[in-house]
Amino acid sequence: MPANPLSAKGLATPYQLVATDAAMGPCHEANANQSAFVEAAIITQGGKVTLYDPLVIDQGTQPAAPTVPANVPAGSAVGIWFGFNGTNLTLKSANGTNSLGQGNCVNGMGASIFGQFAYCNAPAFFQQANNKIAAKALVVPPTGTAKDGLPCPTTRDFSLVDQDQSDNVVTHYLANGNGQIAQMNAANMAKLGGNAVDLANGSDNLLLNKFVDPALGCTPFTVPDQSSDNQPSGSLPLDELSAAANQQAPIALVPLNDPMTLNNANQDATKTNLYRVGVDQKKIGQGGDNGSGANYCNNLFGSQMGIARVFKDQALFQNAPSVDAAMATNLFTFLGMRANQSFTNLGCQNLIHKPNPIALAMNGNNVVTNAVMVTLGKTPPNLGTTAAGGANGTTSTATPTPKPSATKSGHPKKVHW
């Protein structure tokens, strides 16, 4: 991390990606499975919010283009959030600096890191933002009504959340053919040309803003992004402010069984609270919420406002593009796969003593082609395997559900998103 990361100079100074275990080979930001992302939000004393996407480059390299200067007016509060397409992202101060202390950064609890997620100065940003909202100096727009007649979902909606909600960011970068990285803006796209690669973070926030909202006819909360021609953009902090203002019951808050907040595979209220304050959520015990994993599982899989909404809206989501065509054929099958995995990774079967209500069909290439959901407590049918490239049908033996790999902390990491 660069020195003084909350300052204008610090925001415009690239972060450097480096492998922590040289024996396993180097890390490369241009490798989509290893890319790390940084997202900052700046709120002025008057309540104006803008975004800035600090750049990440390989250690020892130079950016593909100079970074855009950042503007941080006096009295502003700056928050920074991190996302990672790999497994464990650890923040480290640049040599000779105290970047982590200067940024009030939280990577987890001591040696027990969150995994793909971290933040700097987030509580101070949210405090100033919430003060401005209360004073009506900052207005959070309503989410509106979706095509299915229900409120548009937020990052605290049980129809959207998964095994680790409110994680990762909306930031995009550009990579040239030499693996050098640049911020996403018109000048850099012109400079790098048509061969530039768009690097994106597999995040709940990007999933909501770029896939689920359009499918449901909804619009995310956006503000200008300084690093991207001041074009309107969503972000993790904006999504959380919107969720706090708009989400109706049942409200999903980071539970004690979230794999990112486990400590040596055990539930830990202190670590869970550290995560929560980084995404503008009340601590466990406040507002009548006790962080119960069983309640979370029941709301996610047993409520009509949970993942059942995705299956109710199957036709809407089937007509939307897949987040990753190598994993699922369309947005519906992707969301079904994601929910199926979440039941396992949250340990729901042991918490509520009911089987996974979602079954998947996959083709010979292990691409999810169909999903069904039954009432919680019942066992779904075995859908089997479809012909490679097919959308439905039955053939041979069922293919095992794709499962995330384990992190070095012992908890499962969701498959990219």
Coordinates of C-alpha atoms in Angstrom, one line a residue:
M1 CA 0.0 0.0 0.0
P2 CA 1.3 3.5 -0.8
A3 CA 2.0 6.0 1.9
N4 CA -0.9 8.2 3.1
P5 CA -3.5 6.2 1.2
L6 CA -6.4 8.5 2.2
S7 CA -4.8 11.5 0.6
A8 CA -5.1 12.7 -3.0
K9 CA -1.5 11.7 -3.6
G10 CA -2.0 8.3 -2.0
L11 CA -5.2 7.6 -4.0
A12 CA -3.3 8.3 -7.3
T13 CA -0.3 6.2 -6.3
P14 CA -0.5 2.6 -7.6
Y15 CA -0.7 -0.3 -5.2
Q16 CA 1.6 -3.2 -5.9
L17 CA 0.6 -6.8 -6.2
V18 CA 3.2 -9.4 -5.0
A19 CA 3.1 -13.1 -4.1
T20 CA 3.5 -13.9 -0.4
D21 CA 4.9 -17.4 -1.2
A22 CA 7.6 -17.2 -3.9
A23 CA 7.7 -21.0 -4.1
M24 CA 4.2 -20.9 -5.7
G25 CA 5.2 -18.5 -8.4
P26 CA 4.5 -14.8 -9.0
C27 CA 1.2 -13.0 -9.0
H28 CA 0.1 -11.0 -12.0
E29 CA -2.6 -8.3 -11.9
A30 CA -3.5 -9.1 -15.6
N31 CA -4.3 -12.7 -14.6
A32 CA -8.1 -12.5 -14.0
N33 CA -7.8 -15.2 -11.4
Q34 CA -5.3 -13.2 -9.4
S35 CA -6.4 -9.6 -9.9
A36 CA -6.8 -7.4 -6.9
F37 CA -9.0 -4.2 -7.0
V38 CA -9.2 -1.0 -5.0
E39 CA -12.3 1.3 -4.7
A40 CA -12.4 4.6 -2.8
A41 CA -15.3 6.9 -2.0
I42 CA -14.8 10.6 -0.9
I43 CA -17.5 12.6 0.9
T44 CA -17.1 16.3 1.4
Q45 CA -18.2 18.4 4.3
G46 CA -21.1 19.5 2.2
G47 CA -22.2 15.9 1.5
K48 CA -21.1 15.5 -2.1
V49 CA -19.8 12.0 -2.8
T50 CA -17.5 10.9 -5.6
L51 CA -15.6 7.8 -6.3
Y52 CA -11.9 7.1 -7.3
D53 CA -10.4 3.7 -8.3
P54 CA -6.8 3.5 -7.2
L55 CA -4.7 1.4 -9.5
V56 CA -3.1 -2.0 -8.8
I57 CA 0.1 -3.0 -10.7
D58 CA 2.6 -5.9 -10.5
Q59 CA 5.4 -5.1 -8.1
G60 CA 8.4 -3.7 -10.1
T61 CA 6.4 -2.5 -13.1
Q62 CA 4.9 0.8 -14.3
P63 CA 1.3 1.5 -15.2
A64 CA 0.2 1.3 -18.8
A65 CA -0.8 5.0 -18.5
P66 CA -0.4 7.7 -15.8
T67 CA -3.1 7.7 -13.1
V68 CA -5.7 10.4 -13.0
P69 CA -5.1 13.0 -10.2
A70 CA -7.5 12.6 -7.3
N71 CA -9.4 15.5 -5.7
V72 CA -9.9 15.3 -2.0
P73 CA -11.4 18.6 -0.7
A74 CA -10.4 19.7 2.8
G75 CA -12.6 18.2 5.5
S76 CA -13.6 15.2 3.3
A77 CA -13.8 11.6 4.7
V78 CA -12.3 9.0 2.5
G79 CA -13.0 5.2 2.6
I80 CA -11.2 2.5 0.7
W81 CA -12.4 -1.0 0.0
F82 CA -10.6 -4.0 -1.5
G83 CA -11.7 -7.0 -3.6
F84 CA -9.8 -10.0 -4.9
N85 CA -10.4 -12.6 -7.5
G86 CA -7.9 -14.9 -5.7
T87 CA -8.3 -16.4 -2.3
N88 CA -6.5 -14.4 0.4
L89 CA -5.5 -10.8 0.0
T90 CA -3.2 -9.4 2.7
L91 CA -2.5 -5.7 3.0
K92 CA 1.0 -4.6 3.7
S93 CA 2.6 -1.2 4.2
A94 CA 5.1 -0.1 1.5
N95 CA 8.7 -0.2 2.8
G96 CA 9.5 2.7 5.1
T97 CA 5.9 3.7 5.6
N98 CA 3.0 3.1 8.0
S99 CA 0.4 2.9 5.3
L100 CA -1.9 0.6 7.2
G101 CA -1.9 2.8 10.3
Q102 CA -2.3 6.0 8.2
G103 CA -5.3 4.5 6.4
N104 CA -7.0 2.9 9.5
C105 CA -7.0 -0.3 7.6
V106 CA -8.7 -3.6 8.6
N107 CA -7.7 -6.8 6.9
G108 CA -9.4 -9.1 9.4
M109 CA -8.6 -9.8 13.1
G110 CA -4.9 -10.3 13.6
A111 CA -3.7 -13.3 11.6
S112 CA -7.3 -14.3 10.8
I113 CA -7.9 -12.3 7.7
F114 CA -11.2 -11.9 5.9
G115 CA -9.9 -13.5 2.7
Q116 CA -10.9 -11.6 -0.4
F117 CA -12.0 -8.4 1.4
A118 CA -10.5 -5.6 3.4
Y119 CA -11.1 -1.9 4.0
C120 CA -9.5 1.4 5.2
N121 CA -11.2 4.1 7.1
A122 CA -14.7 2.8 6.2
P123 CA -16.4 3.6 9.6
A124 CA -15.3 7.2 9.3
F125 CA -16.7 7.5 5.8
F126 CA -20.0 6.0 6.8
Q127 CA -20.3 8.1 9.9
Q128 CA -19.9 11.3 7.8
A129 CA -22.2 10.0 5.1
N130 CA -24.9 9.0 7.6
N131 CA -24.6 12.4 9.3
K132 CA -25.2 14.1 5.9
I133 CA -28.1 11.8 5.2
A134 CA -29.7 12.8 8.5
A135 CA -29.1 16.4 7.7
K136 CA -30.6 15.9 4.2
A137 CA -27.3 17.1 2.6
L138 CA -26.9 13.7 1.0
V139 CA -30.0 12.0 -0.5
V140 CA -30.0 8.3 -1.1
P141 CA -32.5 7.5 -4.0
P142 CA -35.2 4.9 -3.5
T143 CA -34.5 1.6 -5.2
G144 CA -37.9 1.6 -6.9
T145 CA -40.1 -1.3 -8.0
A146 CA -38.8 -4.3 -10.0
K147 CA -40.6 -5.9 -13.0
D148 CA -41.9 -8.6 -10.7
G149 CA -43.8 -5.9 -8.6
L150 CA -41.5 -6.3 -5.6
P151 CA -39.0 -3.8 -4.3
C152 CA -35.7 -3.7 -6.2
P153 CA -33.1 -5.7 -4.3
T154 CA -30.2 -4.3 -2.4
T155 CA -27.0 -5.9 -1.0
R156 CA -29.0 -6.8 2.1
D157 CA -31.8 -8.6 0.2
F158 CA -32.1 -12.3 0.8
S159 CA -32.8 -12.8 -2.9
L160 CA -29.3 -11.5 -3.7
V161 CA -27.0 -12.5 -0.8
D162 CA -24.8 -15.6 -0.8
Q163 CA -22.3 -17.2 1.5
D164 CA -20.4 -13.9 2.1
Q165 CA -22.5 -10.9 1.4
S166 CA -21.3 -7.3 0.9
D167 CA -17.9 -8.3 -0.3
N168 CA -15.6 -7.1 -3.1
V169 CA -16.0 -4.1 -5.3
V170 CA -17.2 -2.6 -8.7
T171 CA -13.8 -1.4 -9.9
H172 CA -12.7 -2.2 -13.5
Y173 CA -9.1 -1.9 -14.8
L174 CA -7.6 -2.2 -18.3
A175 CA -4.6 -4.5 -19.1
N176 CA -2.4 -4.2 -22.2
G177 CA -0.7 -7.1 -24.0
N178 CA 2.4 -6.7 -21.8
G179 CA 0.4 -7.2 -18.6
Q180 CA 0.6 -3.5 -17.6
I181 CA -2.5 -2.0 -16.0
A182 CA -4.4 1.3 -16.4
Q183 CA -7.4 2.9 -14.9
M184 CA -10.7 2.5 -16.9
N185 CA -11.4 5.7 -18.8
A186 CA -11.8 6.9 -22.3
A187 CA -8.2 8.2 -22.7
N188 CA -6.7 4.9 -21.6
M189 CA -9.1 2.8 -23.8
A190 CA -8.0 4.9 -26.8
K191 CA -4.3 4.6 -25.8
L192 CA -4.4 0.8 -25.2
G193 CA -6.6 0.1 -28.3
G194 CA -8.9 -2.7 -29.1
N195 CA -6.7 -5.4 -27.6
A196 CA -7.0 -4.0 -24.0
V197 CA -8.5 -6.5 -21.5
D198 CA -11.2 -5.4 -19.2
L199 CA -10.4 -6.7 -15.7
A200 CA -13.4 -6.9 -13.3
N201 CA -13.8 -8.0 -9.7
G202 CA -16.2 -10.9 -9.1
S203 CA -18.4 -9.2 -6.6
D204 CA -21.9 -9.1 -5.1
N205 CA -21.9 -5.4 -5.9
L206 CA -21.1 -5.8 -9.6
L207 CA -23.5 -8.7 -9.8
L208 CA -26.3 -6.4 -8.5
N209 CA -25.4 -3.3 -10.4
K210 CA -24.6 -4.8 -13.8
F211 CA -26.6 -8.0 -14.0
V212 CA -29.5 -8.3 -11.5
D213 CA -30.7 -4.7 -11.6
P214 CA -30.9 -4.6 -15.4
A215 CA -32.7 -7.9 -15.5
L216 CA -35.3 -6.6 -13.1
G217 CA -35.6 -3.1 -14.6
C218 CA -33.9 -1.5 -11.6
T219 CA -31.3 1.2 -11.3
P220 CA -28.4 1.3 -8.8
F221 CA -27.3 4.3 -6.8
T222 CA -24.5 6.0 -8.7
V223 CA -22.2 9.0 -8.3
P224 CA -19.3 10.4 -10.5
D225 CA -16.1 8.4 -10.7
Q226 CA -13.1 10.8 -10.8
S227 CA -10.8 8.1 -12.3
S228 CA -13.3 7.3 -15.1
D229 CA -14.2 10.6 -16.7
N230 CA -16.6 11.4 -13.9
Q231 CA -19.0 8.9 -15.4
P232 CA -21.7 7.7 -12.9
S233 CA -20.8 4.5 -11.2
G234 CA -22.0 2.2 -8.5
S235 CA -19.8 1.0 -5.7
L236 CA -19.7 -1.0 -2.5
P237 CA -20.3 2.0 -0.2
L238 CA -23.1 3.3 -2.3
D239 CA -24.8 -0.1 -2.3
E240 CA -24.6 -0.3 1.5
L241 CA -25.9 3.2 2.0
S242 CA -28.8 2.3 -0.4
A243 CA -29.4 -1.0 1.5
A244 CA -29.5 0.8 4.9
A245 CA -32.0 3.3 3.6
N246 CA -34.2 1.1 1.5
Q247 CA -34.1 -2.6 2.4
Q248 CA -37.3 -3.9 3.9
A249 CA -37.6 -6.9 6.2
P250 CA -36.2 -9.5 6.3
I251 CA -32.9 -7.7 6.2
A252 CA -29.7 -9.7 5.6
L253 CA -26.8 -8.7 7.8
V254 CA -23.4 -10.5 7.9
P255 CA -24.0 -13.5 10.0
L256 CA -21.7 -15.4 12.4
N257 CA -21.4 -18.3 9.9
D258 CA -20.1 -16.1 7.1
P259 CA -16.9 -17.9 6.0
M260 CA -15.0 -14.6 5.8
T261 CA -15.7 -13.9 9.5
L262 CA -14.9 -17.3 10.9
N263 CA -11.8 -17.6 13.1
N264 CA -10.1 -20.9 12.7
A265 CA -13.4 -22.3 11.4
N266 CA -15.1 -21.1 14.6
Q267 CA -17.8 -18.3 14.8
D268 CA -16.3 -15.1 16.2
A269 CA -18.5 -12.1 17.1
T270 CA -15.5 -9.8 17.3
K271 CA -14.4 -10.6 13.8
T272 CA -17.9 -10.5 12.4
N273 CA -18.4 -7.0 13.9
L274 CA -15.1 -5.8 12.3
Y275 CA -16.5 -6.9 9.0
R276 CA -19.9 -5.3 9.7
V277 CA -18.6 -1.9 10.6
G278 CA -16.7 -1.8 7.3
V279 CA -19.9 -2.1 5.3
D280 CA -22.1 0.2 7.5
Q281 CA -23.9 -2.5 9.4
K282 CA -24.9 -2.5 13.1
K283 CA -22.9 -4.7 15.4
I284 CA -24.3 -8.0 16.6
G285 CA -26.8 -7.4 19.4
Q286 CA -27.9 -4.0 18.1
G287 CA -31.4 -3.6 16.6
G288 CA -32.5 -7.0 17.7
D289 CA -30.1 -9.0 15.4
N290 CA -28.0 -11.7 17.0
G291 CA -26.0 -12.8 14.0
S292 CA -27.7 -16.2 14.0
G293 CA -26.5 -18.5 11.2
A294 CA -29.7 -20.6 11.4
N295 CA -31.9 -17.5 11.0
Y296 CA -29.8 -16.4 8.0
C297 CA -30.2 -19.9 6.4
N298 CA -33.9 -20.0 7.0
N299 CA -34.4 -16.5 5.6
L300 CA -32.2 -17.2 2.5
F301 CA -33.7 -20.6 1.7
G302 CA -37.1 -20.6 3.4
S303 CA -38.5 -17.1 2.8
Q304 CA -40.4 -16.1 -0.3
M305 CA -38.3 -13.0 -0.2
G306 CA -35.2 -15.1 -0.3
I307 CA -33.7 -17.1 -3.1
A308 CA -37.2 -18.3 -3.9
R309 CA -37.7 -14.9 -5.6
V310 CA -35.0 -15.9 -8.2
F311 CA -36.9 -19.0 -9.1
K312 CA -40.2 -17.1 -9.2
D313 CA -38.5 -14.7 -11.6
Q314 CA -36.9 -17.5 -13.6
A315 CA -38.2 -16.1 -17.0
L316 CA -36.7 -12.7 -16.3
F317 CA -33.3 -14.1 -15.3
Q318 CA -33.2 -16.7 -18.1
N319 CA -33.3 -13.9 -20.6
A320 CA -30.4 -12.1 -19.0
P321 CA -26.7 -12.9 -19.8
S322 CA -24.7 -15.2 -17.6
V323 CA -22.1 -13.6 -15.4
D324 CA -19.7 -16.4 -16.6
A325 CA -20.7 -18.5 -19.5
A326 CA -18.1 -21.1 -18.5
M327 CA -20.0 -21.7 -15.3
A328 CA -23.7 -21.3 -16.2
T329 CA -25.8 -20.7 -19.3
N330 CA -27.6 -17.6 -18.2
L331 CA -28.2 -15.4 -15.2
F332 CA -30.9 -17.7 -13.7
T333 CA -28.7 -20.8 -13.8
F334 CA -25.8 -18.8 -12.4
L335 CA -27.9 -17.5 -9.5
G336 CA -29.2 -21.0 -8.9
M337 CA -25.7 -22.4 -8.8
R338 CA -24.5 -19.6 -6.5
A339 CA -27.3 -20.3 -4.0
N340 CA -26.8 -24.1 -4.1
Q341 CA -23.1 -23.5 -3.2
S342 CA -24.0 -21.0 -0.5
F343 CA -26.2 -23.6 1.3
T344 CA -23.1 -25.8 1.6
N345 CA -20.6 -23.1 2.4
L346 CA -22.7 -21.5 5.1
G347 CA -23.1 -24.9 6.8
C348 CA -26.9 -24.6 6.6
Q349 CA -27.6 -28.3 6.7
N350 CA -26.0 -28.6 10.1
L351 CA -27.6 -25.4 11.4
I352 CA -31.2 -26.1 10.3
H353 CA -31.1 -29.9 9.8
K354 CA -32.7 -29.8 6.4
P355 CA -31.3 -30.8 3.0
N356 CA -30.2 -28.4 0.3
P357 CA -33.4 -27.4 -1.5
I358 CA -31.7 -26.6 -4.8
A359 CA -30.6 -29.1 -7.4
L360 CA -28.6 -28.3 -10.5
A361 CA -28.2 -29.9 -13.9
M362 CA -24.9 -29.6 -15.7
N363 CA -23.7 -30.6 -19.2
G364 CA -20.6 -32.5 -20.0
N365 CA -18.5 -29.4 -19.7
N366 CA -19.7 -28.9 -16.1
V367 CA -21.7 -25.8 -17.1
V368 CA -24.9 -25.4 -15.1
T369 CA -27.8 -25.7 -17.5
N370 CA -30.8 -25.8 -15.2
A371 CA -31.8 -25.4 -11.5
V372 CA -34.8 -26.3 -9.5
M373 CA -35.8 -25.4 -5.9
V374 CA -38.2 -27.2 -3.6
T375 CA -39.8 -26.1 -0.3
L376 CA -37.2 -26.0 2.4
G377 CA -37.3 -29.4 4.2
K378 CA -37.9 -31.4 1.1
T379 CA -35.3 -33.1 -1.1
P380 CA -35.1 -31.8 -4.7
P381 CA -35.0 -34.2 -7.6
N382 CA -31.8 -35.4 -9.2
L383 CA -31.6 -33.4 -12.5
G384 CA -28.7 -35.4 -13.9
T385 CA -26.4 -34.3 -16.7
T386 CA -27.5 -32.6 -19.9
A387 CA -25.8 -33.0 -23.3
A388 CA -22.8 -30.7 -23.6
G389 CA -23.9 -27.2 -24.6
G390 CA -27.6 -28.1 -23.9
A391 CA -30.0 -26.2 -21.8
N392 CA -32.3 -29.0 -20.6
G393 CA -32.8 -32.7 -20.9
T394 CA -31.7 -35.8 -19.1
T395 CA -28.9 -38.2 -19.8
S396 CA -26.5 -40.0 -17.5
T397 CA -25.4 -39.8 -13.9
A398 CA -25.5 -36.5 -12.1
T399 CA -22.4 -34.4 -12.0
P400 CA -21.3 -33.2 -8.6
T401 CA -22.0 -29.6 -7.8
P402 CA -18.9 -27.4 -8.5
K403 CA -17.5 -26.5 -5.1
P404 CA -15.1 -23.7 -4.1
S405 CA -11.6 -24.5 -3.0
A406 CA -10.6 -24.1 0.6
T407 CA -8.6 -21.1 1.7
K408 CA -5.5 -21.3 3.8
S409 CA -7.7 -20.3 6.7
G410 CA -9.7 -23.5 6.2
H411 CA -13.0 -21.9 5.0
P412 CA -14.4 -22.2 1.5
K413 CA -14.0 -19.5 -1.1
K414 CA -16.9 -19.0 -3.4
V415 CA -16.2 -19.5 -7.1
H416 CA -15.6 -16.0 -8.4
W417 CA -18.8 -14.0 -7.4

